[in-house]
Each structure stands twice: as structure tokens, then as C-alpha cells.
Amino acid sequence: MPEGPEVETVRRSLVDVVVGASVQDVWQSSLPLRMAKPQASLQAFVGSTVVSLERKGKLLWLPCRDNTRSDVRGLLVRLGMTGQLRLHAPTDDVAKHTHVRIVLQPRIGTVQELRYVDPRRFGDVAGYHDAATLKAQVEALGPDGLTLSANEVLAAAAKLRTTTRALKEALLDQRWLAGVGNIYACEALFRARLSPWRRGVSLSPKEAVCLVECCRDALVHGLEHNGTSFSDYVDARGATGGALAHLWVFQRETLPCKQCQQPIERRDQAGRSTFFCRRCQHARPTSR
Ligand SMILES: [Zn+2]
């Protein structure tokens, strides 16, 4: 499932072609995206120009300017579990599970198609028609985990110490930090040497700050390797990310811990797999 580093890698691989391009045509499949919600028509974007390509957490958006109207509106993209945003030549074969095709005339070069492919259809490509709608979606998210400021680290740490939830579950809450999913939550907890089952309220101020910084560091490390590919994730050109080989615990069940050689374990936690090292990650507070 694409998390902050994967979505940022996709954004970077698209930006040169997409920004400044005009939308020449849009095709949508008849199948509903984002679970059972019917797809809204994107035909209104034909004739508009993509102004920029933005990201916060796992949310991507493309503000567009309509040449006949002066307002800026745009497209919101969520990659969900298995979504891919790919650039193609219009003559390329259309892959199975392609749900949206946007024909773009870039500022420089030939016409390209931005295609949204999503076998499980948990993601979405949706239009927004006013700034307030976009703002509501963006502001529902916590600060972006990849670009945390010193003040945002302190605020996120303080908030973490008020929750009775298990740390792993708290880290996945996009209202707290945007962009941390299962991969980087497991990695951050290992880096901070904390048990995924510790409660937020059990953390000392120092432990909480350390964990937030470890979230940011795990995300930045993932981005440096162009994201983690272990199932569907690829960038807009179809390239896989290289972070998997450099992770501490994620997808390393039974392999020796890179710190202490104890086998990494995997356990279900709130419906998701948690990977951890029993020896390195403390179940009890170490200092208060
Ligand atoms: Zn270990």
C-alpha cells in the first residue's frame, strides 16, 4: 500500500509532464472506485490546464485552471491499497483494471496519457470544484510526516502522550501525522526501540519526541530509496522502489534482526501485520 514516500515518489515522477499540461480528454470505466461510491464525471476538466501537483500525506491533488473560467479547481487522487498512477503513450496497450485515462498535452513533447490502474478499487480519482472542498480534505490530515518542522514534532509528541491507544494504531491515524502507513509505522517503532503495544500515555516526553522523529526519519529513508515495493507499488514510469532491502523489520518475519540477530516476529494488530523485534523493542517504559 503506497504511503507518504511512495506517493511523493509518484508525484516527483509525474511533475515534469503533468504541470502545465492541458487536459484534452478524459475516459472513465463504469466501475465504482473507493469501495461502492459511483464515479463522478471528470468531463468538466477537459480543456483545463494543470497548474501544479501537490501532496500531503498520501493525498495527491492537481489544481487546474479552466481557460474559460478563472477559478482554480482540480483533481484529488488517493492510491488506496493497490492504485497506480502511470504515464503512457496513447497507443500503449491498456492494462487490466485501468479505471481512468486522462489525455494530456504537455507544454513540451508529445501527447501522453495519465492512467489510473487499481485492481482492488480502494483508491479514487475525484474532481473538486471549489477551494473549500480541497481545504477540508487537506486540513482533515495531520502535518505531513516527511516535512515535519521542529514545532510540529513537539506538538505531535505531546498529542501522542494523551492517547490510550497502542502506539502502532496511533501512528496509523492520518489525523495525527499524514503519510505513515503500516510499513513506516513498524519501521519507526523499531527505530525508537518501542513495543508496538505500548500505550501513548505510557511514553515519557523524551520517548514521544524520539518516536515522532523516528517516523519522520523512516519516511525520509523510504523516499531516499524511491519507496518500498513488495506488491503493487511502482512510480509513474513503472519503476519499483528500492527501500525494502534496507528496512529493519517490515516483511522480515523469521529473518534475524539487523541489530541483535533475534528472529523478527509478525503478529496481527488491529487487522494489520505488525513486524517487530522482541529483544530490541521494549514493552515497558525505560525512563520517565
Ligand atoms: Zn533486535
Coordinates of C-alpha atoms and ligand atoms in Angstrom, one line a residue:
M1 CA 0.0 0.0 0.0
P2 CA 1.5 3.4 -1.0
E3 CA 2.4 5.6 2.0
G4 CA 4.0 9.1 2.1
P5 CA 7.3 8.2 0.5
E6 CA 5.7 6.1 -2.3
V7 CA 3.1 8.9 -3.1
E8 CA 5.9 11.5 -3.1
T9 CA 8.0 9.4 -5.5
V10 CA 4.9 9.1 -7.8
R11 CA 4.5 12.9 -7.6
R12 CA 8.1 13.6 -8.5
S13 CA 8.0 11.1 -11.4
L14 CA 4.9 12.9 -12.8
V15 CA 5.6 16.6 -12.2
D16 CA 7.6 17.4 -15.3
V17 CA 5.0 16.0 -17.7
V18 CA 1.8 16.9 -15.8
V19 CA 2.4 20.5 -14.6
G20 CA 1.5 23.0 -17.4
A21 CA -0.2 20.2 -19.5
S22 CA -3.7 20.8 -20.9
V23 CA -6.4 18.1 -20.4
Q24 CA -7.6 17.0 -23.9
D25 CA -9.9 14.2 -23.0
V26 CA -10.9 12.0 -20.1
W27 CA -12.2 8.4 -20.1
Q28 CA -13.6 6.6 -17.1
S29 CA -14.6 3.0 -16.6
S30 CA -18.1 2.3 -15.4
L31 CA -16.9 0.5 -12.3
P32 CA -17.2 2.4 -9.0
L33 CA -13.9 3.4 -7.2
R34 CA -13.3 3.9 -3.5
M35 CA -15.5 1.0 -2.4
A36 CA -19.0 1.3 -3.7
K37 CA -19.1 5.1 -4.4
P38 CA -20.2 5.8 -8.0
Q39 CA -17.5 7.6 -10.0
A40 CA -18.3 11.3 -10.6
S41 CA -17.8 12.5 -14.1
L42 CA -14.4 14.2 -14.8
Q43 CA -15.5 15.6 -18.2
A44 CA -15.6 19.1 -16.7
F45 CA -11.8 19.1 -16.7
V46 CA -11.4 18.7 -20.4
G47 CA -9.9 22.0 -21.7
S48 CA -8.4 23.0 -18.4
T49 CA -4.6 23.3 -17.6
V50 CA -2.9 21.6 -14.7
V51 CA -1.3 24.3 -12.5
S52 CA 0.7 22.2 -10.1
L53 CA 1.0 18.8 -8.5
E54 CA 0.7 18.8 -4.7
R55 CA 0.9 16.2 -1.9
K56 CA 0.1 15.9 1.8
G57 CA 0.5 12.5 3.4
K58 CA -0.9 10.0 0.9
L59 CA -3.2 12.6 -0.8
L60 CA -2.2 13.9 -4.2
W61 CA -4.0 16.8 -5.9
L62 CA -3.7 18.6 -9.2
P63 CA -5.1 22.1 -9.2
C64 CA -6.3 23.0 -12.6
R65 CA -7.2 26.3 -14.3
D66 CA -10.1 26.5 -16.7
N67 CA -9.3 28.6 -19.7
T68 CA -12.8 29.8 -20.0
R69 CA -13.3 30.4 -16.2
S70 CA -10.8 32.0 -13.9
D71 CA -11.3 29.7 -10.8
V72 CA -8.9 27.1 -9.8
R73 CA -10.3 23.6 -9.2
G74 CA -8.7 20.2 -9.7
L75 CA -8.4 16.5 -9.2
L76 CA -7.8 14.6 -6.0
V77 CA -6.1 11.3 -6.2
R78 CA -5.9 8.6 -3.5
L79 CA -3.9 5.5 -4.4
G80 CA -5.7 3.4 -1.7
M81 CA -4.4 -0.2 -1.4
T82 CA -3.3 -1.0 -5.0
G83 CA -3.7 2.2 -7.0
Q84 CA -1.1 3.2 -9.6
L85 CA -0.8 6.5 -11.5
R86 CA 1.1 5.8 -14.7
L87 CA 2.2 7.8 -17.7
H88 CA 1.7 6.1 -21.1
A89 CA 1.9 6.8 -24.8
P90 CA -1.8 6.9 -26.1
T91 CA -1.0 3.9 -28.3
D92 CA 0.2 1.7 -25.4
D93 CA -2.0 -1.3 -24.5
V94 CA -4.4 -0.5 -21.8
A95 CA -3.7 -2.6 -18.7
K96 CA -6.4 -4.6 -17.0
H97 CA -8.0 -2.7 -14.1
T98 CA -7.5 0.7 -15.7
H99 CA -10.3 3.0 -14.4
V100 CA -9.3 6.5 -15.5
R101 CA -7.4 7.7 -18.6
I102 CA -6.6 11.4 -18.8
V103 CA -5.2 12.6 -22.2
L104 CA -2.6 15.3 -21.6
Q105 CA -0.8 17.7 -24.0
P106 CA 2.3 18.6 -22.0
R107 CA 4.0 22.0 -22.5
I108 CA 6.9 20.3 -24.3
G109 CA 6.7 17.0 -26.1
T110 CA 4.0 14.7 -27.4
V111 CA 0.6 13.8 -26.0
Q112 CA 0.6 11.4 -23.0
E113 CA -2.0 9.5 -21.1
L114 CA -2.1 9.6 -17.3
R115 CA -3.8 6.3 -16.4
Y116 CA -5.2 5.2 -13.0
V117 CA -4.9 1.5 -12.5
D118 CA -6.4 -0.1 -9.4
P119 CA -7.3 -3.8 -9.1
R120 CA -8.9 -3.5 -5.7
R121 CA -10.5 -0.1 -6.2
F122 CA -9.9 1.2 -2.7
G123 CA -8.4 4.4 -4.3
D124 CA -10.0 7.2 -6.1
V125 CA -9.6 9.9 -8.7
A126 CA -12.2 12.6 -8.0
G127 CA -12.8 16.2 -9.0
Y128 CA -13.1 19.1 -6.6
H129 CA -14.8 22.2 -7.8
D130 CA -14.0 24.8 -5.2
A131 CA -11.2 25.7 -2.9
A132 CA -13.2 25.0 0.3
T133 CA -13.7 21.3 -0.7
L134 CA -10.0 20.9 -1.2
K135 CA -9.1 22.7 2.0
A136 CA -11.5 20.5 4.0
Q137 CA -9.8 17.4 2.7
V138 CA -6.2 18.7 3.3
E139 CA -6.9 20.1 6.7
A140 CA -8.5 16.9 7.9
L141 CA -4.9 15.5 7.8
G142 CA -2.3 16.0 10.4
P143 CA 1.1 17.5 9.4
D144 CA 3.0 15.8 6.6
G145 CA 5.3 13.3 8.2
L146 CA 8.1 13.8 5.6
T147 CA 8.4 17.5 6.2
L148 CA 7.8 18.0 9.9
S149 CA 9.1 21.2 11.5
A150 CA 10.6 21.3 15.0
N151 CA 7.3 22.7 16.4
E152 CA 5.3 20.0 14.6
V153 CA 7.5 17.3 16.2
L154 CA 6.8 18.7 19.7
A155 CA 3.1 19.1 19.0
A156 CA 2.8 15.6 17.6
A157 CA 4.7 14.1 20.6
A158 CA 2.5 15.9 23.1
K159 CA -0.6 14.6 21.4
L160 CA 0.8 11.1 21.3
R161 CA 1.2 11.1 25.1
T162 CA -2.6 11.7 25.5
T163 CA -3.8 8.6 23.8
T164 CA -4.6 5.3 25.4
R165 CA -4.3 3.5 22.1
A166 CA -1.4 1.2 21.3
L167 CA 1.4 3.1 19.6
K168 CA 1.2 1.1 16.3
E169 CA -2.5 2.1 16.0
A170 CA -1.9 5.7 17.0
L171 CA 0.8 6.0 14.3
L172 CA -1.6 4.9 11.6
D173 CA -4.0 7.7 12.3
Q174 CA -3.7 10.2 9.4
R175 CA -5.2 13.0 11.6
W176 CA -2.1 12.7 13.8
L177 CA 0.6 12.5 11.1
A178 CA -0.1 12.2 7.5
G179 CA 1.7 9.7 5.4
V180 CA 2.7 7.0 7.9
G181 CA 1.1 3.6 7.0
N182 CA 1.9 0.0 8.1
I183 CA 5.4 -0.2 6.6
Y184 CA 6.8 3.0 8.2
A185 CA 4.9 2.6 11.5
C186 CA 6.6 -0.7 12.0
E187 CA 10.0 0.8 11.0
A188 CA 9.6 3.9 13.2
L189 CA 8.7 1.8 16.3
F190 CA 11.8 -0.3 15.7
R191 CA 14.0 2.8 15.2
A192 CA 12.6 4.2 18.5
R193 CA 13.1 0.8 20.2
L194 CA 9.5 0.8 21.4
S195 CA 7.0 -2.1 21.6
P196 CA 4.1 -1.5 19.1
W197 CA 1.7 -2.5 22.0
R198 CA 2.9 0.3 24.4
R199 CA 0.2 2.9 25.0
G200 CA 0.7 6.5 24.0
V201 CA 0.1 7.6 27.6
S202 CA 3.0 5.4 28.9
L203 CA 5.6 7.4 26.9
S204 CA 8.0 9.8 28.6
P205 CA 8.3 13.2 26.8
K206 CA 11.7 12.1 25.5
E207 CA 10.4 8.8 24.2
A208 CA 7.5 10.5 22.4
V209 CA 9.7 13.1 20.7
C210 CA 12.1 10.3 19.7
L211 CA 9.2 8.3 18.2
V212 CA 7.9 11.2 16.1
E213 CA 11.5 11.9 14.9
C214 CA 11.8 8.2 14.0
C215 CA 8.5 8.4 12.0
R216 CA 10.0 11.3 10.0
D217 CA 13.4 9.5 9.6
A218 CA 11.7 6.3 8.4
L219 CA 9.7 8.2 5.9
V220 CA 12.7 10.2 4.6
H221 CA 14.7 7.0 4.4
G222 CA 11.9 5.4 2.3
L223 CA 11.8 8.3 0.0
E224 CA 15.6 8.3 -0.5
H225 CA 15.1 4.7 -1.9
N226 CA 12.1 5.8 -4.0
G227 CA 9.7 3.9 -1.8
T228 CA 9.0 0.3 -0.9
S229 CA 7.8 -2.2 -3.5
F230 CA 6.6 -5.5 -2.3
S231 CA 3.3 -6.0 -4.1
D232 CA 1.8 -3.4 -6.5
Y233 CA 3.7 -0.1 -5.9
V234 CA 5.5 1.5 -8.9
D235 CA 6.1 5.1 -9.9
A236 CA 4.6 6.8 -12.9
R237 CA 7.2 5.2 -15.2
G238 CA 6.6 1.7 -13.8
A239 CA 9.9 1.7 -11.7
T240 CA 9.8 -0.2 -8.4
G241 CA 11.1 1.4 -5.2
G242 CA 14.3 0.0 -3.6
A243 CA 13.6 0.6 0.1
L244 CA 12.5 -3.0 1.0
A245 CA 16.1 -4.3 1.2
H246 CA 17.0 -1.5 3.6
L247 CA 14.1 -1.9 6.1
W248 CA 14.7 -3.1 9.7
V249 CA 11.6 -5.2 10.4
F250 CA 8.9 -4.8 7.8
Q251 CA 8.4 -8.1 5.7
R252 CA 11.3 -9.6 7.6
E253 CA 9.4 -12.3 9.6
T254 CA 11.8 -15.1 10.8
L255 CA 14.9 -13.3 9.5
P256 CA 17.5 -12.2 12.0
C257 CA 17.2 -8.7 13.5
K258 CA 19.9 -6.5 11.9
Q259 CA 20.7 -5.2 15.4
C260 CA 20.6 -8.3 17.7
Q261 CA 20.1 -11.4 15.5
Q262 CA 16.9 -12.4 17.3
P263 CA 14.3 -13.5 14.6
I264 CA 11.9 -10.8 13.6
E265 CA 8.3 -11.7 14.5
R266 CA 5.0 -10.9 12.8
R267 CA 1.7 -10.5 14.8
D268 CA -1.7 -9.3 13.8
Q269 CA -2.6 -6.0 15.4
A270 CA -6.0 -4.4 14.8
G271 CA -6.3 -6.3 11.5
R272 CA -2.8 -5.4 10.2
S273 CA 0.6 -7.2 10.3
T274 CA 3.0 -5.8 12.9
F275 CA 6.6 -6.7 12.4
F276 CA 8.9 -6.3 15.4
C277 CA 12.0 -7.5 17.3
R278 CA 11.0 -8.8 20.8
R279 CA 14.5 -8.1 22.1
C280 CA 15.1 -4.6 20.7
Q281 CA 11.6 -3.1 21.3
H282 CA 10.8 -2.5 24.9
A283 CA 7.4 -3.4 26.2
R284 CA 7.8 -1.3 29.3
P285 CA 8.8 2.3 30.0
T286 CA 12.5 2.6 30.2
S287 CA 12.6 6.1 31.7
R288 CA 10.0 8.6 32.9
Ligands
ZN1 ZN 16.7 -6.9 17.7

